[in-house]
Short mmCIF file of C-alpha atoms in Angstrom, two decimals:
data_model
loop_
_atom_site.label_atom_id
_atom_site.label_comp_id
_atom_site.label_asym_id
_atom_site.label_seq_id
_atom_site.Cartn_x
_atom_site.Cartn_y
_atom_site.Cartn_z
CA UNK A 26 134.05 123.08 47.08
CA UNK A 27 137.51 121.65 46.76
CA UNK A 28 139.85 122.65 43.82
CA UNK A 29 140.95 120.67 41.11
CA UNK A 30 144.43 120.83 41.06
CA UNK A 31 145.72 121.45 37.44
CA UNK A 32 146.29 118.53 35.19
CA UNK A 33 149.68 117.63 34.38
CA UNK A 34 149.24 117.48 31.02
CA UNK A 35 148.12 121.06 31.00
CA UNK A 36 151.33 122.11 32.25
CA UNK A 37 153.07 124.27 29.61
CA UNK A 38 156.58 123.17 31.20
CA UNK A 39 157.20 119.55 30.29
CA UNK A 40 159.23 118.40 33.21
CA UNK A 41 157.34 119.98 35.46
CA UNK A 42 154.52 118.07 34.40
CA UNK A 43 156.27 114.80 34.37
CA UNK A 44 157.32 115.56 38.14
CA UNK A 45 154.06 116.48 39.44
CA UNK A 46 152.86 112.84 37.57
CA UNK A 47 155.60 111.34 39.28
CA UNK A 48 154.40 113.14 42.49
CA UNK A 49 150.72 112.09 42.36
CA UNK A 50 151.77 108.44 41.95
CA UNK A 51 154.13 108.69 45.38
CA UNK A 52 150.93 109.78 46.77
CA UNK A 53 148.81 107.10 45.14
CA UNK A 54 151.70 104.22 47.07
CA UNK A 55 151.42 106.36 49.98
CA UNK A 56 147.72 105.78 50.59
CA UNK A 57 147.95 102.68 49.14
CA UNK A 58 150.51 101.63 52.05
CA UNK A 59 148.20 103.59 54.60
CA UNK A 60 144.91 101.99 54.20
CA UNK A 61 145.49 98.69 52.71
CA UNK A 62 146.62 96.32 55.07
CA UNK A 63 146.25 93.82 52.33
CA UNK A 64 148.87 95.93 49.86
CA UNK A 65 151.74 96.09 53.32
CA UNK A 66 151.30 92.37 53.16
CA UNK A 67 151.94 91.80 49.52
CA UNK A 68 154.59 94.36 49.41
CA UNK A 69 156.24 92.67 52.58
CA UNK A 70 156.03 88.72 50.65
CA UNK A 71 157.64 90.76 48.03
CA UNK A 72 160.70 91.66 49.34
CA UNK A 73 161.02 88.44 51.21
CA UNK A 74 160.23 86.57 47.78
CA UNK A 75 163.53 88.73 46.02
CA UNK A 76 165.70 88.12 49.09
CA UNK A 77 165.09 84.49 48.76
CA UNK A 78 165.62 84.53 45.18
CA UNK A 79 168.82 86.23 45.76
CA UNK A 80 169.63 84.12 48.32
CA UNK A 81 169.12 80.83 46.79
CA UNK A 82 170.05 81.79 43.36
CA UNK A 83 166.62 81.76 41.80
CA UNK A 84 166.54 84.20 38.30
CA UNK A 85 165.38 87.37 39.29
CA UNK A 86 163.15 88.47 36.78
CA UNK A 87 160.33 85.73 37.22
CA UNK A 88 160.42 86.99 40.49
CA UNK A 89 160.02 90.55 40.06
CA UNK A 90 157.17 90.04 37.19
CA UNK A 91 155.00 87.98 39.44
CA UNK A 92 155.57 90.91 41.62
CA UNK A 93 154.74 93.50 39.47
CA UNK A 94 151.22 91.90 38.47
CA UNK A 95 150.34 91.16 41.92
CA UNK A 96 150.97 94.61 43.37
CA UNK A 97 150.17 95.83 40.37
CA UNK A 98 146.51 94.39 40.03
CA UNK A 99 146.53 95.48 44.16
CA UNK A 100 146.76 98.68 43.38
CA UNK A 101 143.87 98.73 40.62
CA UNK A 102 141.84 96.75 42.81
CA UNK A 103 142.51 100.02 45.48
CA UNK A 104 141.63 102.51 42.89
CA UNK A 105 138.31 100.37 41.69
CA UNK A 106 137.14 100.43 45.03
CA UNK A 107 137.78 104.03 45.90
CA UNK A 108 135.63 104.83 42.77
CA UNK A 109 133.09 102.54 43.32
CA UNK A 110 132.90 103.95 47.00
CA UNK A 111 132.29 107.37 45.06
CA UNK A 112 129.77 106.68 42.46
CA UNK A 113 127.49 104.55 44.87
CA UNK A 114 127.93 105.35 49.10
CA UNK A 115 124.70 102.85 49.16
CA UNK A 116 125.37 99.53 49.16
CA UNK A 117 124.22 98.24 46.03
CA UNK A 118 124.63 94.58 44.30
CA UNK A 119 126.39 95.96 41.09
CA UNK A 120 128.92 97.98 42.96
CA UNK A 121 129.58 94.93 45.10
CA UNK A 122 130.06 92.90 41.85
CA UNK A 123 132.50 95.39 40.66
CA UNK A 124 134.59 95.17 44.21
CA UNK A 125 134.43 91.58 44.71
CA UNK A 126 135.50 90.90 40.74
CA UNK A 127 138.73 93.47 40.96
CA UNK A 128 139.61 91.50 44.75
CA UNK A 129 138.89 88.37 42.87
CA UNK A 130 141.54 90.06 40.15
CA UNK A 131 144.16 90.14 42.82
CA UNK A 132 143.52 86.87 44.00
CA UNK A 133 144.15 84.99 40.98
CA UNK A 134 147.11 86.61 40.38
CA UNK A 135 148.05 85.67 43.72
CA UNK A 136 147.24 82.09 43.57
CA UNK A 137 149.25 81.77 39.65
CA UNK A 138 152.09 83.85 41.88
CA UNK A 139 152.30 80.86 44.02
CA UNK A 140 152.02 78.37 42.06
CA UNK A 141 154.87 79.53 39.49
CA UNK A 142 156.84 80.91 42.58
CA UNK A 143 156.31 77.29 43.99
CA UNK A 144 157.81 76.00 40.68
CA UNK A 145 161.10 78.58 40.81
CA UNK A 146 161.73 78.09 44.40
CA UNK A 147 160.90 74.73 44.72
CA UNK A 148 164.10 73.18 43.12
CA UNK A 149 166.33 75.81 44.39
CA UNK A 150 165.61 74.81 47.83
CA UNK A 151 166.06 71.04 47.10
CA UNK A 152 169.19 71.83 45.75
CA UNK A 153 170.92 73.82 48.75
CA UNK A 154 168.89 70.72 51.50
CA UNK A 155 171.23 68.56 48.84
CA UNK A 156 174.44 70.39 49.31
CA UNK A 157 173.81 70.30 52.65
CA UNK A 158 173.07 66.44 53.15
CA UNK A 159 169.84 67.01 54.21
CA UNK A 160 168.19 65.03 51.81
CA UNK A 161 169.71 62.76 49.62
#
C-alpha cells in the first residue's frame, strides 16, 4: 500500500511546509495541463484574451478575474471528477450528477466570461476599426 506523504501542516518547520503546499499545487497544474485537454484550451483563450486586452487597451483586471473563475472553477471541476472517479469506479446516476453539475459549473462561467468579455472587447475593437477608417 502506498504512503501518505506527510501533511504540510504537520511540518514542524513553517516554510518548509508552505513550500511543499506550494509544491503539491505545481503538481495539481501539472496534471491538470496533462490530462485535461479542456483546461490547455482555457488556459490558451487566456493568454490570448490578456494579449488582446493589452493590445487594444482593454483594463486588465476584468480580464484577469474572468480568468481566474474560469480556470479556477476548471480546476475544481478536475478535482470533483478525480474524486468522484474514486468513491464510485461503477458508473452510477448520482456520481454522473455530481460530474455533469461541476462541468456544467465551468460552463456557465464560461458563457458569463463571454458575454462580459464580449462587452469589454467589443468597444475597444470598434474603436481601433474607427481610427483606422474602417468603419465610420
Amino acid at each position: 500500500m502506498a504512503r501518505i506523504p506527510q501533511r504540510p501542516a504537520q511540518d514542524p518547520r513553517a516554510l518548509k511546509g508552505v513550500l511543499r503546499s506550494f509544491g503539491f499545487a505545481w503538481q495539481g497544474l501539472a496534471h491538470a495541463w496533462r490530462s485535461q485537454r479542456n483546461f490547455r484550451i482555457e488556459v490558451y483563450l487566456a493568454a490570448l484574451a490578456l494579449v488582446l486586452a493589452l493590445a487594444l487597451g482593454v483594463a486588465l483586471v476584468p480580464v484577469l478575474l474572468l480568468v481566474l473563475v474560469v480556470l479556477a472553477l476548471e480546476l475544481m471541476n478536475t478535482a470533483l471528477e478525480a474524486v468522484v472517479d474514486l468513491a464510485s469506479p461503477a458508473e452510477h446516476p448520482l456520481a454522473k450528477a455530481a460530474k455533469d453539475t461541476s462541468a456544467a459549473a465551468v460552463l456557465v462561467a464560461s458563457l458569463i466570461a463571454l458575454v462580459v468579455g464580449a462587452g469589454l472587447f467589443l468597444p475597444a475593437i470598434a474603436e481601433k476599426l474607427r481610427t483606422y477608417g474602417k468603419i465610420p
